[in-house]
XYZ file of C-alpha atoms in Angstrom:
427
model
C 197.646 -91.045 -9.560
C 199.494 -88.563 -7.370
C 198.487 -88.031 -3.747
C 196.613 -84.774 -3.076
C 197.428 -82.561 -0.099
C 194.733 -79.897 -0.029
C 195.680 -77.237 2.530
C 193.215 -74.511 3.489
C 194.497 -71.684 5.691
C 191.525 -70.168 7.486
C 191.056 -66.441 6.837
C 194.390 -66.133 4.988
C 193.350 -63.406 2.532
C 193.664 -59.735 3.486
C 193.990 -56.191 2.176
C 197.075 -53.906 2.150
C 197.941 -52.461 5.552
C 199.729 -49.118 5.899
C 201.813 -50.238 8.880
C 203.112 -53.178 6.834
C 204.283 -50.939 4.015
C 200.979 -51.263 2.175
C 201.404 -55.025 2.064
C 199.002 -57.704 3.266
C 200.123 -59.914 6.183
C 200.786 -62.696 3.636
C 202.869 -60.401 1.419
C 204.798 -59.085 4.426
C 205.377 -62.533 5.938
C 208.593 -64.493 5.402
C 207.273 -67.612 3.644
C 210.128 -69.277 1.751
C 208.436 -72.682 1.574
C 205.111 -71.486 0.154
C 207.007 -69.155 -2.177
C 209.045 -72.112 -3.437
C 205.837 -74.050 -4.091
C 204.495 -71.084 -6.062
C 207.734 -70.940 -8.074
C 207.451 -74.644 -8.915
C 203.756 -74.519 -9.702
C 200.872 -72.366 -10.854
C 198.839 -69.733 -9.049
C 195.488 -68.011 -9.357
C 192.693 -66.604 -7.218
C 189.583 -68.272 -5.838
C 186.161 -66.927 -4.969
C 185.314 -69.618 -2.379
C 181.553 -69.421 -2.957
C 180.926 -66.756 -5.586
C 181.788 -63.147 -6.340
C 180.181 -60.725 -3.927
C 179.727 -63.238 -1.091
C 181.614 -62.859 2.200
C 181.211 -66.468 3.316
C 181.428 -68.095 6.673
C 183.831 -71.013 6.830
C 181.155 -73.707 6.635
C 179.643 -72.594 3.331
C 183.114 -72.021 1.880
C 184.406 -75.445 2.929
C 181.349 -77.148 1.456
C 182.105 -75.446 -1.870
C 185.842 -76.146 -1.656
C 185.008 -79.841 -1.308
C 183.084 -79.697 -4.570
C 179.511 -79.463 -3.285
C 176.846 -76.947 -4.269
C 176.210 -75.185 -0.964
C 172.999 -73.653 -2.357
C 171.651 -77.167 -2.762
C 172.794 -78.868 0.440
C 173.434 -76.263 3.152
C 170.963 -76.176 6.058
C 172.807 -73.891 8.490
C 175.936 -73.953 10.591
C 174.082 -74.897 13.755
C 173.206 -78.427 12.593
C 176.758 -79.047 11.326
C 178.474 -78.110 14.585
C 175.861 -79.778 16.790
C 176.204 -83.028 14.857
C 179.988 -82.853 15.185
C 179.541 -82.680 18.954
C 177.474 -85.846 18.987
C 174.082 -84.195 19.528
C 171.170 -85.856 17.735
C 169.460 -83.549 15.242
C 165.971 -84.475 14.054
C 163.889 -82.569 11.541
C 162.219 -79.718 13.403
C 164.953 -79.335 16.050
C 166.435 -75.830 16.138
C 170.256 -75.988 16.103
C 172.524 -72.954 16.421
C 176.181 -72.030 16.696
C 176.750 -69.841 19.764
C 179.403 -67.755 21.459
C 179.809 -66.881 25.082
C 179.986 -63.090 25.086
C 180.424 -60.198 27.495
C 177.581 -57.702 27.841
C 177.213 -54.514 29.863
C 174.928 -54.088 32.873
C 171.945 -53.496 30.601
C 172.221 -57.097 29.411
C 172.163 -56.040 25.744
C 175.214 -53.912 24.911
C 178.024 -56.218 23.781
C 181.463 -55.397 25.179
C 183.162 -58.388 23.538
C 181.632 -61.126 21.374
C 184.328 -63.601 22.453
C 184.904 -62.841 26.160
C 188.325 -61.349 25.439
C 189.330 -64.627 23.736
C 190.625 -65.925 27.053
C 187.672 -67.978 28.302
C 189.176 -71.397 28.886
C 187.403 -74.557 27.834
C 187.284 -75.541 31.507
C 185.564 -72.274 32.448
C 183.146 -72.630 29.552
C 182.312 -76.153 30.684
C 181.391 -74.862 34.141
C 179.233 -72.119 32.634
C 177.529 -74.646 30.376
C 176.663 -76.762 33.431
C 175.041 -73.686 35.004
C 172.914 -73.107 31.913
C 171.866 -76.741 31.532
C 170.909 -77.104 35.188
C 169.194 -73.755 35.790
C 167.594 -72.546 32.541
C 164.059 -73.855 31.969
C 162.160 -72.926 28.807
C 158.391 -72.496 28.765
C 157.578 -74.904 25.945
C 160.794 -76.650 24.931
C 163.758 -78.703 26.069
C 167.309 -77.927 25.001
C 170.879 -79.172 24.918
C 173.647 -76.630 25.341
C 177.263 -77.635 24.912
C 180.484 -75.642 24.893
C 183.061 -76.714 22.314
C 186.369 -74.821 22.085
C 187.076 -71.707 24.154
C 184.198 -69.253 23.848
C 182.345 -71.351 21.268
C 179.392 -73.663 21.703
C 176.238 -75.152 20.220
C 172.577 -75.035 21.208
C 169.757 -77.357 20.176
C 166.177 -76.462 21.145
C 163.384 -79.027 20.786
C 159.851 -77.672 20.801
C 157.228 -79.465 22.909
C 154.273 -78.047 20.977
C 155.497 -78.392 17.405
C 158.497 -78.599 15.171
C 160.631 -75.472 14.954
C 161.877 -73.618 11.885
C 165.397 -72.359 11.272
C 164.118 -69.406 9.220
C 164.825 -66.879 11.973
C 167.211 -63.950 12.358
C 170.362 -64.017 14.484
C 170.636 -62.591 17.997
C 174.359 -62.274 17.171
C 174.532 -58.876 15.424
C 177.802 -59.635 13.603
C 176.156 -62.101 11.221
C 173.257 -61.765 8.830
C 171.562 -64.070 6.367
C 171.414 -64.199 2.597
C 168.844 -66.889 2.030
C 170.035 -69.963 3.881
C 173.644 -68.700 4.035
C 175.094 -66.986 7.065
C 177.166 -63.959 6.098
C 179.618 -61.888 8.110
C 178.664 -58.226 8.318
C 181.271 -55.460 8.026
C 179.124 -53.059 10.083
C 176.604 -54.034 12.718
C 174.923 -52.726 15.898
C 176.756 -53.542 19.106
C 173.750 -55.018 20.865
C 172.168 -58.457 21.099
C 169.319 -58.571 18.601
C 165.825 -59.923 19.135
C 165.303 -62.960 16.925
C 162.397 -62.813 14.483
C 161.151 -64.908 11.567
C 162.997 -63.912 8.389
C 161.196 -62.142 5.582
C 158.723 -64.474 3.917
C 158.267 -66.567 7.069
C 156.607 -63.954 9.306
C 153.376 -65.955 9.501
C 154.959 -69.390 9.899
C 153.996 -70.693 13.378
C 157.162 -72.829 13.500
C 159.406 -69.786 12.886
C 157.421 -67.637 15.319
C 157.772 -70.292 18.027
C 161.494 -70.803 17.260
C 162.263 -67.069 17.566
C 160.247 -66.816 20.801
C 162.059 -69.742 22.388
C 165.479 -68.504 21.306
C 164.793 -65.050 22.771
C 163.612 -66.704 25.977
C 166.784 -68.796 26.132
C 168.991 -65.744 25.513
C 167.351 -63.808 28.334
C 167.323 -66.647 30.868
C 170.895 -67.722 30.066
C 172.077 -64.165 30.761
C 170.320 -64.156 34.134
C 172.004 -67.429 35.104
C 175.455 -66.452 33.815
C 175.388 -63.133 35.675
C 175.289 -65.057 38.971
C 177.738 -67.817 38.019
C 180.723 -68.262 40.339
C 183.039 -68.766 37.363
C 182.178 -65.277 36.118
C 182.539 -63.745 39.556
C 186.002 -65.287 39.781
C 186.929 -63.952 36.331
C 185.733 -60.469 37.323
C 187.863 -60.577 40.487
C 190.867 -61.352 38.268
C 190.142 -58.379 36.021
C 188.860 -60.560 33.193
C 185.674 -60.209 31.183
C 182.708 -62.263 32.304
C 181.113 -64.737 29.903
C 177.723 -63.436 30.934
C 175.702 -63.791 27.730
C 175.081 -66.130 24.816
C 174.943 -64.790 21.261
C 173.681 -67.245 18.666
C 173.546 -67.455 14.900
C 173.113 -69.641 11.819
C 169.998 -71.552 12.835
C 168.982 -74.687 11.006
C 166.205 -77.193 11.558
C 167.582 -80.318 9.852
C 170.835 -81.982 8.864
C 172.114 -81.652 5.300
C 172.133 -84.819 3.215
C 175.354 -84.723 1.234
C 176.126 -87.309 -1.426
C 179.053 -89.448 -0.352
C 182.347 -87.712 -1.138
C 183.899 -91.043 -2.123
C 181.094 -91.780 -4.579
C 180.871 -88.239 -5.948
C 184.607 -87.763 -6.466
C 185.696 -91.409 -6.791
C 188.344 -90.628 -4.178
C 189.098 -91.742 -0.638
C 189.880 -88.639 1.423
C 190.959 -88.050 4.981
C 190.842 -84.747 6.858
C 192.705 -82.867 9.562
C 190.311 -80.404 11.170
C 190.493 -78.227 14.262
C 187.000 -76.788 14.592
C 183.601 -78.489 15.057
C 182.130 -77.117 11.835
C 184.807 -78.713 9.641
C 184.468 -81.955 11.594
C 180.709 -81.933 11.016
C 181.157 -81.450 7.278
C 183.724 -84.263 7.119
C 181.502 -86.681 9.017
C 178.409 -85.888 6.964
C 180.245 -86.243 3.639
C 181.929 -89.490 4.623
C 185.449 -88.061 4.707
C 187.539 -89.819 7.347
C 188.583 -87.649 10.282
C 192.261 -88.192 11.104
C 192.580 -87.783 14.856
C 195.480 -85.763 16.207
C 196.583 -85.029 19.773
C 194.991 -81.965 21.344
C 196.659 -78.769 20.233
C 199.261 -77.352 22.580
C 198.838 -73.895 21.071
C 202.532 -73.958 20.204
C 203.102 -74.073 16.422
C 206.640 -75.371 16.807
C 205.136 -78.499 18.431
C 201.787 -78.866 16.670
C 202.642 -78.161 13.023
C 205.588 -80.574 12.668
C 203.311 -83.259 14.111
C 200.652 -82.389 11.530
C 203.247 -82.586 8.762
C 204.551 -85.933 10.007
C 201.007 -87.303 10.241
C 200.171 -85.996 6.750
C 203.125 -87.863 5.250
C 202.224 -91.053 7.118
C 198.463 -90.920 6.471
C 198.783 -89.944 2.808
C 199.624 -93.590 2.183
C 196.129 -94.576 3.335
C 194.184 -92.079 1.216
C 193.991 -90.588 -2.266
C 194.126 -87.186 -0.633
C 194.026 -85.253 2.613
C 192.025 -82.110 3.356
C 194.016 -80.093 5.907
C 192.302 -77.074 7.482
C 194.512 -74.836 9.620
C 192.765 -72.182 11.737
C 195.872 -70.030 12.400
C 195.489 -66.711 10.527
C 191.761 -66.162 11.099
C 191.664 -65.410 14.818
C 194.205 -62.542 14.886
C 192.533 -61.098 11.786
C 189.200 -60.960 13.635
C 191.016 -59.074 16.382
C 192.565 -56.656 13.880
C 196.055 -57.791 14.903
C 197.949 -57.747 11.606
C 201.334 -58.438 13.184
C 200.026 -61.553 14.897
C 198.367 -62.678 11.652
C 201.703 -62.230 9.853
C 203.429 -64.263 12.574
C 200.803 -66.993 12.300
C 201.389 -67.285 8.553
C 205.161 -67.421 9.105
C 204.712 -70.173 11.712
C 202.635 -72.273 9.302
C 205.264 -71.828 6.601
C 208.177 -72.625 8.872
C 206.811 -75.437 11.007
C 204.196 -77.088 8.776
C 205.446 -76.638 5.229
C 209.062 -76.548 6.409
C 208.561 -79.959 8.023
C 206.533 -81.382 5.145
C 208.175 -80.402 1.862
C 211.753 -81.653 2.495
C 210.415 -85.125 3.388
C 208.366 -85.846 0.276
C 209.049 -86.277 -3.421
C 206.997 -83.446 -4.902
C 206.539 -85.379 -8.150
C 204.426 -87.905 -6.245
C 202.076 -85.271 -4.812
C 199.820 -82.423 -5.811
C 199.967 -79.777 -3.100
C 197.317 -77.061 -3.115
C 197.281 -74.077 -0.770
C 194.377 -71.663 -0.520
C 191.896 -70.216 1.990
C 188.216 -70.476 2.847
C 187.761 -66.695 2.866
C 189.530 -63.393 3.368
C 189.503 -61.857 6.840
C 190.939 -58.348 6.429
C 192.436 -57.033 9.650
C 191.041 -53.545 9.039
C 187.511 -55.002 8.910
C 187.932 -57.592 11.677
C 185.444 -59.655 9.653
C 185.187 -61.857 6.593
C 185.001 -60.093 3.243
C 184.020 -60.958 -0.313
C 187.607 -60.543 -1.541
C 189.075 -63.538 -3.411
C 191.812 -65.670 -1.865
C 195.172 -66.728 -3.324
C 195.612 -70.248 -4.641
C 198.605 -72.331 -5.656
C 199.016 -75.837 -7.000
C 202.401 -77.527 -7.296
C 203.889 -80.982 -7.741
C 203.289 -83.903 -10.079
C 203.673 -82.898 -13.705
C 202.681 -79.260 -13.133
C 204.908 -76.877 -15.067
C 205.786 -73.496 -13.478
C 203.903 -70.476 -14.765
C 206.489 -67.926 -13.625
C 204.936 -67.069 -10.247
C 207.713 -65.909 -7.939
C 205.894 -65.858 -4.597
C 202.613 -66.710 -2.908
C 200.434 -63.691 -2.161
C 197.154 -62.035 -3.083
C 198.885 -59.709 -5.543
C 201.018 -62.292 -7.363
C 198.177 -64.822 -7.480
C 196.118 -62.384 -9.546
C 198.788 -62.671 -12.238
C 198.961 -66.476 -12.192
C 197.998 -68.672 -15.110
C 195.079 -70.312 -13.281
C 193.171 -67.032 -13.374
C 189.903 -66.696 -11.436
C 188.047 -69.808 -10.342
C 185.317 -70.605 -7.835
C 185.627 -72.857 -4.818
C 183.686 -75.666 -6.490
C 186.208 -75.716 -9.367
C 189.256 -76.282 -7.145
C 188.840 -79.983 -6.365
C 188.117 -81.069 -9.980
C 191.248 -79.160 -11.010
C 193.344 -80.937 -8.377
C 191.999 -84.328 -9.442
C 192.804 -83.564 -13.073
C 196.352 -82.512 -12.129
C 196.799 -85.615 -9.979
C 195.896 -87.863 -12.912
C 198.226 -86.248 -15.445
């Protein structure tokens, strides 16, 4: 059986951009290594969850690993909290959060990510302020910052269990059933959390929404006075003076073991807490890497070197690279193009020359599209390629959204990708 290298480029997909000659950032990028893989293999397009769904990364990754997200997903909050080592018991309310910047009214959002320049050290200081000074009326909580402006919150009710069936204070994300979905248009104010439709009379949801609103208000009051924010303001930077939360859940998902379900031993390279949580809960080994330097010319060759070395220990590796998503959320198409070029040059350029492609199946796709013009995830499909082993070329000349639509693999869903890769690896 060939080794599988399953590479997911976060937010890779996009739509044509006028300033790029009506090309997407992927089409406009110089990507000789991914293009060569496409020329040696087959291409197609993937709907990570299903047609019409603009997924968050967590739901998409669950599907891309072969699981039915409708069956197992319990919210992003529990996944990220578990990845950070916080205990989650049934009835605990767990949420993914962002530090954000709000106006003097405490509600109008100026930036959902504090200008993307809140350091982890600053966030740690702000988290200490929240944990030491916020007291809830009928609950305890754990608040923890993770990477940059990101964090997690777990609230434990003292009167009763809490329910995750509540709406998001973060206006940029809605809910479709249990799934969190990115919204293309949304109000620019922190929203009051309420029980979702069908749970309006559930005491556990009513109490959860009340406590979350209380936390949001009290955290803002504490953050407004924090010395870290005063220092940032004196330096002309945005203050991380609010918490916006989303994707509540009240229990951990119980995934079947990946090894038992797929009869494969997989390892994973992940950068973000949500992917780490999914790996841990599915029994996929997390391959530890040095902390990112933020310099692709240093980080990506190291990832490639580690992938070659660690592939000997596993049947396959799941490699999730955050790169293209962040500039897409900022609407910066040039930076997204540069990010894609850096991945091609420093990751694939370091990987492909050092392996015998006949011994591997390499797949490249994305967890969702993040069009720069929307600055949000969309329901558009993502390009997909598979090369190596005994795969015969299908005539694809490059790797892009447009050419992938013409590939022989056609349209598939996220859950169909892994079985396809396993089949190709066994041929």
